[in-house]
Amino acid sequence: MITETPAQSPPMPQPDEATQFFWDGLAEGELRIQRCRSCRKFIHYPKPICRFCQSRDLADEAVSGRATLYSWTIAVQAFHPFWVDRLPYTIGTVELVEQPGLMFASQIVGCAEEDLCAGLPLEVVFERLTSELVVPFFRPAATEGEVAP
Ligand SMILES: [Zn+2]
């Protein structure tokens, strides 16, 4: 599900050959991470060469969007005017479940500061900021039998 945000002017990514797949995936509601076809390791951020086996045979693959919270901080000052209305917000590093050490930086949403804890199960949610920009955030994962808001 992609939620809508009133159009303003967020800072826009400048995709290149190595990162276009990531933004294309988000626009289609998928979190895509670069993966080495040789050693099968995921790599983030995208690189021209696999840092595990030096292969150049790299592709991208949709991941589950499940993660655990590794670390976080509360932003009380926006780095760009677009985010001022959202202050304070949580910026976190999450570890994607596909691979130990596969870290991803994002906003953590739908979780009060006092409920944040290392290892908290998370799931990706996609938010459309403009007609051309969808971004991934993470929220606490719905537990079995529960539907997340
Ligand atoms: Zn590799």
Short mmCIF file of C-alpha atoms and ligand atoms in Angstrom, two decimals:
data_model
loop_
_atom_site.label_atom_id
_atom_site.label_comp_id
_atom_site.label_asym_id
_atom_site.label_seq_id
_atom_site.Cartn_x
_atom_site.Cartn_y
_atom_site.Cartn_z
CA MET A 1 0.00 0.00 0.00
CA ILE A 2 1.29 3.45 -0.85
CA THR A 3 -0.09 6.35 1.19
CA GLU A 4 -0.37 9.81 -0.30
CA THR A 5 1.20 13.00 1.02
CA PRO A 6 0.16 16.48 -0.11
CA ALA A 7 2.47 17.65 -2.86
CA GLN A 8 5.26 20.00 -1.75
CA SER A 9 8.87 19.92 -2.74
CA PRO A 10 10.94 17.22 -1.06
CA PRO A 11 14.61 16.85 -1.88
CA MET A 12 14.64 14.69 -5.00
CA PRO A 13 16.99 11.79 -5.59
CA GLN A 14 19.28 11.90 -8.60
CA PRO A 15 19.33 8.26 -9.70
CA ASP A 16 22.19 7.03 -11.82
CA GLU A 17 22.81 3.77 -13.64
CA ALA A 18 23.62 2.01 -10.38
CA THR A 19 20.62 3.23 -8.39
CA GLN A 20 17.76 3.59 -10.90
CA PHE A 21 16.41 0.11 -10.05
CA PHE A 22 15.98 1.13 -6.41
CA TRP A 23 13.75 4.11 -7.22
CA ASP A 24 11.87 2.19 -9.92
CA GLY A 25 11.15 -0.53 -7.36
CA LEU A 26 9.78 1.94 -4.85
CA ALA A 27 7.47 3.41 -7.48
CA GLU A 28 6.11 -0.12 -7.94
CA GLY A 29 5.80 -0.77 -4.20
CA GLU A 30 8.87 -2.96 -3.92
CA LEU A 31 12.05 -2.61 -1.92
CA ARG A 32 14.81 -3.77 -4.26
CA ILE A 33 18.35 -4.39 -3.09
CA GLN A 34 21.38 -5.12 -5.22
CA ARG A 35 22.45 -8.78 -5.14
CA CYS A 36 25.55 -10.48 -6.42
CA ARG A 37 24.77 -13.26 -8.89
CA SER A 38 28.07 -14.93 -8.11
CA CYS A 39 28.12 -15.23 -4.29
CA ARG A 40 24.40 -14.37 -3.78
CA LYS A 41 25.15 -11.71 -1.14
CA PHE A 42 23.01 -8.60 -0.95
CA ILE A 43 24.84 -5.27 -1.21
CA HIS A 44 23.58 -1.90 -0.03
CA TYR A 45 24.31 0.80 -1.08
CA PRO A 46 24.63 -0.36 -4.70
CA LYS A 47 28.20 -0.73 -5.91
CA PRO A 48 29.80 -1.48 -9.30
CA ILE A 49 31.68 -4.47 -7.81
CA CYS A 50 30.64 -7.00 -5.17
CA ARG A 51 32.50 -6.22 -1.96
CA PHE A 52 32.40 -9.87 -0.93
CA CYS A 53 33.74 -11.62 -4.06
CA GLN A 54 34.68 -8.78 -6.46
CA SER A 55 32.25 -10.02 -9.10
CA ARG A 56 30.72 -7.51 -11.48
CA ASP A 57 27.76 -9.79 -12.12
CA LEU A 58 25.26 -7.82 -10.08
CA ALA A 59 21.50 -7.58 -10.31
CA ASP A 60 18.69 -6.34 -8.13
CA GLU A 61 16.10 -8.30 -6.25
CA ALA A 62 12.94 -7.46 -4.32
CA VAL A 63 13.32 -8.21 -0.63
CA SER A 64 10.63 -8.94 1.95
CA GLY A 65 10.68 -5.52 3.59
CA ARG A 66 11.04 -7.17 6.99
CA ALA A 67 13.77 -5.89 9.26
CA THR A 68 14.78 -5.31 12.85
CA LEU A 69 15.68 -1.99 14.41
CA TYR A 70 19.43 -1.66 14.93
CA SER A 71 19.82 1.95 16.11
CA TRP A 72 17.94 5.22 15.93
CA THR A 73 17.89 8.89 16.76
CA ILE A 74 15.11 11.45 17.10
CA ALA A 75 15.40 14.34 14.67
CA VAL A 76 14.27 17.60 16.24
CA GLN A 77 15.62 19.80 13.45
CA ALA A 78 14.82 19.13 9.81
CA PHE A 79 17.66 18.91 7.31
CA HIS A 80 15.28 20.16 4.61
CA PRO A 81 12.15 22.39 4.87
CA PHE A 82 9.96 19.62 3.45
CA TRP A 83 10.34 17.65 6.70
CA VAL A 84 9.62 20.47 9.18
CA ASP A 85 5.94 19.54 9.59
CA ARG A 86 6.93 16.02 10.62
CA LEU A 87 9.22 17.00 13.49
CA PRO A 88 10.12 15.29 15.66
CA TYR A 89 10.68 12.12 13.65
CA THR A 90 12.75 9.01 14.08
CA ILE A 91 15.67 8.16 11.83
CA GLY A 92 16.83 4.60 12.15
CA THR A 93 19.26 2.05 10.87
CA VAL A 94 17.48 -1.23 10.30
CA GLU A 95 18.91 -4.64 9.52
CA LEU A 96 17.03 -6.34 6.69
CA VAL A 97 16.16 -9.94 7.52
CA GLU A 98 17.60 -11.29 4.26
CA GLN A 99 21.20 -11.13 5.47
CA PRO A 100 23.04 -10.39 8.73
CA GLY A 101 24.66 -6.96 8.49
CA LEU A 102 22.46 -5.79 5.60
CA MET A 103 21.79 -2.31 6.95
CA PHE A 104 19.34 0.24 5.60
CA ALA A 105 18.79 3.81 6.78
CA SER A 106 15.21 5.07 6.91
CA GLN A 107 12.59 6.88 8.90
CA ILE A 108 10.81 4.82 11.54
CA VAL A 109 7.09 5.63 11.62
CA GLY A 110 4.10 4.55 13.67
CA CYS A 111 6.09 4.00 16.84
CA ALA A 112 6.26 6.18 19.95
CA GLU A 113 9.78 7.02 21.10
CA GLU A 114 9.34 5.06 24.34
CA ASP A 115 8.44 1.93 22.37
CA LEU A 116 11.62 1.93 20.26
CA CYS A 117 14.06 -0.82 21.19
CA ALA A 118 16.94 -2.62 19.51
CA GLY A 119 15.70 -5.72 17.73
CA LEU A 120 12.17 -4.38 17.28
CA PRO A 121 10.58 -6.26 14.33
CA LEU A 122 9.75 -3.83 11.52
CA GLU A 123 8.15 -3.88 8.10
CA VAL A 124 8.53 -1.52 5.20
CA VAL A 125 5.78 0.89 4.22
CA PHE A 126 5.85 3.04 1.11
CA GLU A 127 4.84 6.66 1.08
CA ARG A 128 4.31 8.68 -2.07
CA LEU A 129 5.77 12.14 -1.46
CA THR A 130 5.16 13.45 -5.00
CA SER A 131 3.85 12.05 -8.27
CA GLU A 132 7.44 10.98 -9.02
CA LEU A 133 8.80 10.04 -5.62
CA VAL A 134 7.94 7.11 -3.37
CA VAL A 135 10.10 6.52 -0.29
CA PRO A 136 10.40 3.55 2.05
CA PHE A 137 9.81 3.94 5.77
CA PHE A 138 9.69 1.24 8.42
CA ARG A 139 7.05 0.69 11.08
CA PRO A 140 6.58 -1.92 13.80
CA ALA A 141 5.63 -5.20 12.15
CA ALA A 142 2.12 -6.44 12.60
CA THR A 143 2.10 -9.43 14.90
CA GLU A 144 0.29 -12.57 13.88
CA GLY A 145 -3.45 -12.05 13.56
CA GLU A 146 -3.12 -8.27 13.80
CA VAL A 147 -3.39 -5.81 10.96
CA ALA A 148 -1.04 -2.85 11.26
CA PRO A 149 -2.70 0.59 10.97
ZN ZN B 1 29.69 -11.52 -4.74
#
